[in-house]
Backbone as numpy.savetxt, mean C-alpha at the origin, in Angstrom:
# Nx Ny Nz CAx CAy CAz Cx Cy Cz
11.80 5.95 -9.30 10.61 5.17 -9.08 10.74 3.85 -9.83
10.49 2.77 -9.11 10.54 1.44 -9.69 9.13 0.86 -9.75
8.91 -0.01 -10.71 7.65 -0.76 -10.79 8.01 -2.23 -10.90
7.42 -3.01 -9.97 7.60 -4.45 -10.02 6.23 -5.09 -10.16
6.14 -6.06 -11.03 4.91 -6.81 -11.22 5.31 -8.25 -11.45
4.46 -9.17 -11.03 4.75 -10.58 -11.26 4.86 -10.88 -12.75
4.22 -10.06 -13.57 4.31 -10.19 -15.02 5.17 -9.04 -15.53
6.37 -9.37 -16.01 7.33 -8.32 -16.37 6.82 -7.40 -17.48
6.00 -7.91 -18.40 5.48 -7.05 -19.46 4.55 -5.98 -18.89
3.82 -6.31 -17.85 2.96 -5.31 -17.21 3.80 -4.26 -16.47
4.87 -4.70 -15.85 5.77 -3.75 -15.19 6.37 -2.78 -16.21
6.77 -3.30 -17.37 7.33 -2.44 -18.42 6.29 -1.45 -18.93
5.06 -1.92 -19.14 4.00 -1.04 -19.65 3.70 0.09 -18.67
3.59 -0.24 -17.40 3.34 0.80 -16.39 4.52 1.76 -16.28
5.72 1.20 -16.32 6.92 2.03 -16.25 6.98 3.00 -17.42
6.68 2.52 -18.61 6.66 3.39 -19.79 5.64 4.50 -19.64
4.47 4.15 -19.13 3.39 5.14 -18.99 3.72 6.23 -17.98
4.45 5.86 -16.92 4.69 6.82 -15.84 6.15 7.24 -15.69
7.00 6.85 -16.63 8.39 7.27 -16.58 9.18 6.63 -15.43
8.87 5.39 -15.11 9.54 4.68 -14.03 10.50 3.64 -14.60
11.18 2.96 -13.73 12.11 1.90 -14.11 11.48 0.55 -13.76
11.28 -0.32 -14.76 10.72 -1.64 -14.44 11.76 -2.54 -13.80
11.30 -3.38 -12.90 12.19 -4.36 -12.27 11.78 -5.76 -12.67
12.76 -6.55 -13.00 12.52 -7.96 -13.33 12.45 -8.81 -12.07
13.16 -8.37 -11.02 13.17 -9.11 -9.77 13.42 -8.12 -8.63
13.22 -8.60 -7.42 13.44 -7.77 -6.24 14.62 -8.30 -5.45
15.27 -7.41 -4.73 16.30 -7.87 -3.83 17.56 -7.04 -3.82
17.92 -6.44 -4.93 19.17 -5.70 -4.98 18.99 -4.18 -4.83
17.78 -3.71 -4.89 17.52 -2.28 -4.84 17.31 -1.83 -3.40
17.47 -0.53 -3.18 17.12 0.08 -1.90 15.86 0.88 -2.11
14.92 0.77 -1.19 13.64 1.44 -1.32 13.40 2.36 -0.13
12.81 3.52 -0.41 12.37 4.43 0.65 10.92 4.14 1.01
10.14 3.80 -0.01 8.71 3.51 0.16 8.37 2.30 -0.70
7.56 1.42 -0.14 7.03 0.29 -0.89 5.51 0.39 -0.82
4.85 0.31 -1.98 3.40 0.37 -2.03 2.90 -0.93 -2.65
2.15 -1.68 -1.87 1.56 -2.92 -2.35 0.17 -2.64 -2.90
-0.15 -3.25 -4.04 -1.43 -2.97 -4.69 -2.22 -4.22 -5.06
-1.85 -5.36 -4.52 -2.59 -6.57 -4.86 -3.36 -7.06 -3.63
-4.45 -7.80 -3.83 -5.22 -8.31 -2.69 -4.35 -9.15 -1.76
-4.66 -9.10 -0.49 -3.89 -9.86 0.50 -3.84 -11.34 0.15
-4.93 -11.87 -0.40 -4.99 -13.29 -0.71 -4.04 -13.69 -1.84
-3.57 -12.73 -2.61 -2.66 -13.02 -3.73 -1.21 -12.66 -3.41
-0.95 -12.18 -2.20 0.40 -11.75 -1.86 1.31 -12.93 -1.56
2.55 -12.81 -2.01 3.58 -13.78 -1.68 4.70 -13.02 -0.97
5.47 -13.71 -0.14 6.53 -13.01 0.60 7.55 -12.36 -0.33
8.01 -11.18 0.08 9.07 -10.49 -0.65 10.41 -10.89 -0.05
11.49 -10.75 -0.82 12.81 -11.03 -0.26 13.06 -10.14 0.97
13.64 -10.70 2.01 13.92 -9.95 3.23 14.77 -8.72 2.95
15.64 -8.80 1.96 16.53 -7.68 1.64 15.77 -6.43 1.22
14.54 -6.59 0.74 13.71 -5.45 0.33 13.48 -4.50 1.51
13.48 -5.04 2.71 13.18 -4.26 3.91 14.43 -3.78 4.64
15.61 -4.03 4.08 16.87 -3.75 4.77 17.04 -2.27 5.13
16.59 -1.37 4.27 16.76 0.07 4.51 15.60 0.67 5.30
14.73 -0.19 5.84 13.57 0.23 6.64 12.66 1.19 5.88
12.18 0.78 4.70 11.28 1.65 3.95 9.93 1.78 4.66
9.20 2.82 4.33 7.80 2.92 4.74 7.04 1.98 3.83
6.16 1.18 4.39 5.42 0.20 3.60 3.93 0.48 3.71
3.31 0.76 2.59 1.87 1.00 2.51 1.26 -0.11 1.69
0.20 -0.70 2.21 -0.52 -1.72 1.44 -1.91 -1.18 1.15
-2.27 -1.11 -0.10 -3.58 -0.59 -0.50 -4.71 -1.53 -0.07
-4.40 -2.81 0.08 -5.41 -3.77 0.54 -5.78 -3.43 1.98
-7.06 -3.58 2.32 -7.47 -3.24 3.68 -8.21 -4.37 4.38
-8.23 -5.51 3.78 -8.82 -6.67 4.44 -7.95 -7.88 4.18
-7.33 -8.48 5.17 -7.32 -8.05 6.56 -6.51 -6.77 6.73
-6.70 -6.11 7.85 -6.00 -4.84 8.06 -4.49 -5.02 8.08
-4.03 -6.11 8.65 -2.60 -6.43 8.61 -2.43 -7.54 7.58
-2.01 -7.14 6.40 -1.83 -8.07 5.28 -0.49 -8.80 5.42
-0.27 -9.83 4.62 1.04 -10.49 4.65 2.20 -9.51 4.39
2.01 -8.56 3.48 3.06 -7.56 3.22 3.34 -6.74 4.48
2.28 -6.27 5.13 2.48 -5.47 6.34 3.07 -6.31 7.47
2.69 -7.58 7.56 3.30 -8.46 8.57 4.81 -8.56 8.36
5.19 -8.73 7.11 6.62 -8.82 6.79 7.33 -7.53 7.16
6.72 -6.40 6.82 7.32 -5.10 7.12 7.43 -4.87 8.63
6.41 -5.24 9.36 6.45 -5.08 10.82 7.53 -5.96 11.44
7.70 -7.17 10.92 8.75 -8.05 11.42 10.13 -7.44 11.17
10.25 -6.67 10.08 11.51 -6.02 9.75 11.63 -4.65 10.42
10.65 -4.32 11.27 10.62 -3.06 12.02 10.53 -1.84 11.12
9.76 -1.97 10.04 9.50 -0.85 9.14 8.23 -0.12 9.60
8.16 1.15 9.27 6.93 1.91 9.50 5.91 1.44 8.47
4.66 1.23 8.88 3.63 0.74 7.97 2.43 1.67 7.94
1.72 1.60 6.83 0.46 2.32 6.65 -0.55 1.30 6.15
-1.61 1.10 6.94 -2.64 0.15 6.55 -3.53 0.75 5.46
-4.00 -0.12 4.57 -4.89 0.32 3.51 -6.15 0.98 4.03
-6.61 0.55 5.20 -7.81 1.15 5.77 -7.60 2.62 6.10
-6.36 2.99 6.45 -6.06 4.39 6.71 -6.23 5.22 5.43
-5.79 4.67 4.32 -5.95 5.34 3.04 -7.43 5.42 2.67
-8.17 4.35 2.91 -9.60 4.33 2.62 -10.31 5.47 3.36
-9.95 5.67 4.62 -10.55 6.74 5.42 -10.17 8.11 4.84
-8.92 8.31 4.52 -8.49 9.60 3.97 -9.19 9.89 2.64
-9.37 8.85 1.82 -10.10 9.03 0.56 -11.54 9.44 0.84
-12.17 8.80 1.81 -13.55 9.12 2.14 -13.68 10.57 2.61
-12.78 11.00 3.44 -12.82 12.38 3.95 -12.66 13.37 2.80
-11.68 13.12 1.94 -11.43 14.02 0.81 -12.62 14.03 -0.16
-13.15 12.87 -0.47 -14.29 12.80 -1.38 -15.52 13.49 -0.80
-15.76 13.32 0.48 -16.89 14.00 1.13 -16.77 15.50 0.94
-15.57 16.02 1.18 -15.35 17.46 1.05 -15.50 17.93 -0.39
-15.01 17.14 -1.35 -15.16 17.50 -2.76 -16.62 17.51 -3.19
-17.36 16.52 -2.78 -18.74 16.37 -3.22 -19.69 17.35 -2.53
-19.43 17.63 -1.25 -20.38 18.46 -0.50 -19.92 19.90 -0.29
-18.63 20.14 -0.41 -18.09 21.46 -0.12 -18.03 21.74 1.37
-18.30 20.74 2.19 -18.30 20.88 3.65 -17.10 20.13 4.24
-16.71 20.56 5.43 -15.66 19.85 6.14 -16.21 18.49 6.55
-15.46 17.46 6.25 -15.90 16.10 6.55 -15.79 15.80 8.04
-16.74 15.06 8.57 -16.67 14.63 9.97 -15.72 13.44 10.09
-14.43 13.71 10.12 -13.43 12.65 10.05 -13.57 11.63 11.18
-13.82 12.07 12.39 -13.91 11.10 13.49 -15.10 10.16 13.29
-16.21 10.68 12.78 -17.37 9.83 12.54 -17.11 8.87 11.38
-16.46 9.35 10.34 -16.11 8.50 9.20 -15.16 7.39 9.66
-14.17 7.77 10.44 -13.21 6.79 10.95 -13.91 5.73 11.79
-14.78 6.14 12.69 -15.49 5.19 13.53 -16.35 4.24 12.70
-17.04 4.77 11.70 -17.90 3.94 10.86 -17.08 2.93 10.05
-15.98 3.38 9.50 -15.14 2.48 8.70 -14.52 1.41 9.59
-14.01 1.79 10.75 -13.40 0.82 11.65 -14.44 -0.20 12.13
-15.66 0.25 12.36 -16.73 -0.67 12.77 -17.06 -1.65 11.64
-17.13 -1.15 10.42 -17.49 -1.98 9.28 -16.39 -2.97 8.89
-15.14 -2.60 9.16 -14.02 -3.44 8.72 -13.26 -4.02 9.90
-13.95 -4.53 10.89 -13.30 -5.20 12.00 -12.75 -6.53 11.52
-11.53 -6.81 11.90 -10.90 -8.10 11.55 -10.71 -8.93 12.79
């Protein structure tokens, strides 16, 4: 597991906390999964080489639904997971935890998709 952050000291701190390897830069590693965790408005393009092995790319940001990171991944023909998909799965799981009932996933999905139209 690698951690990359624009601020290398933050990458080291997170890596230390979770037993990962901090990265000072991107480009020479091979990735199976890339998880983006910054707002779409703060994203900058990643080196094209990051996508060479066709990693699965998940972006936690959900507005816009296709973020710059996901656009880059799609151009590289990588499988992507939109942040809105994660938001829906979290809602379903939380509903079940809080109520003890099976969540109405289709209704939750419809409501979220309606609320977050781009």
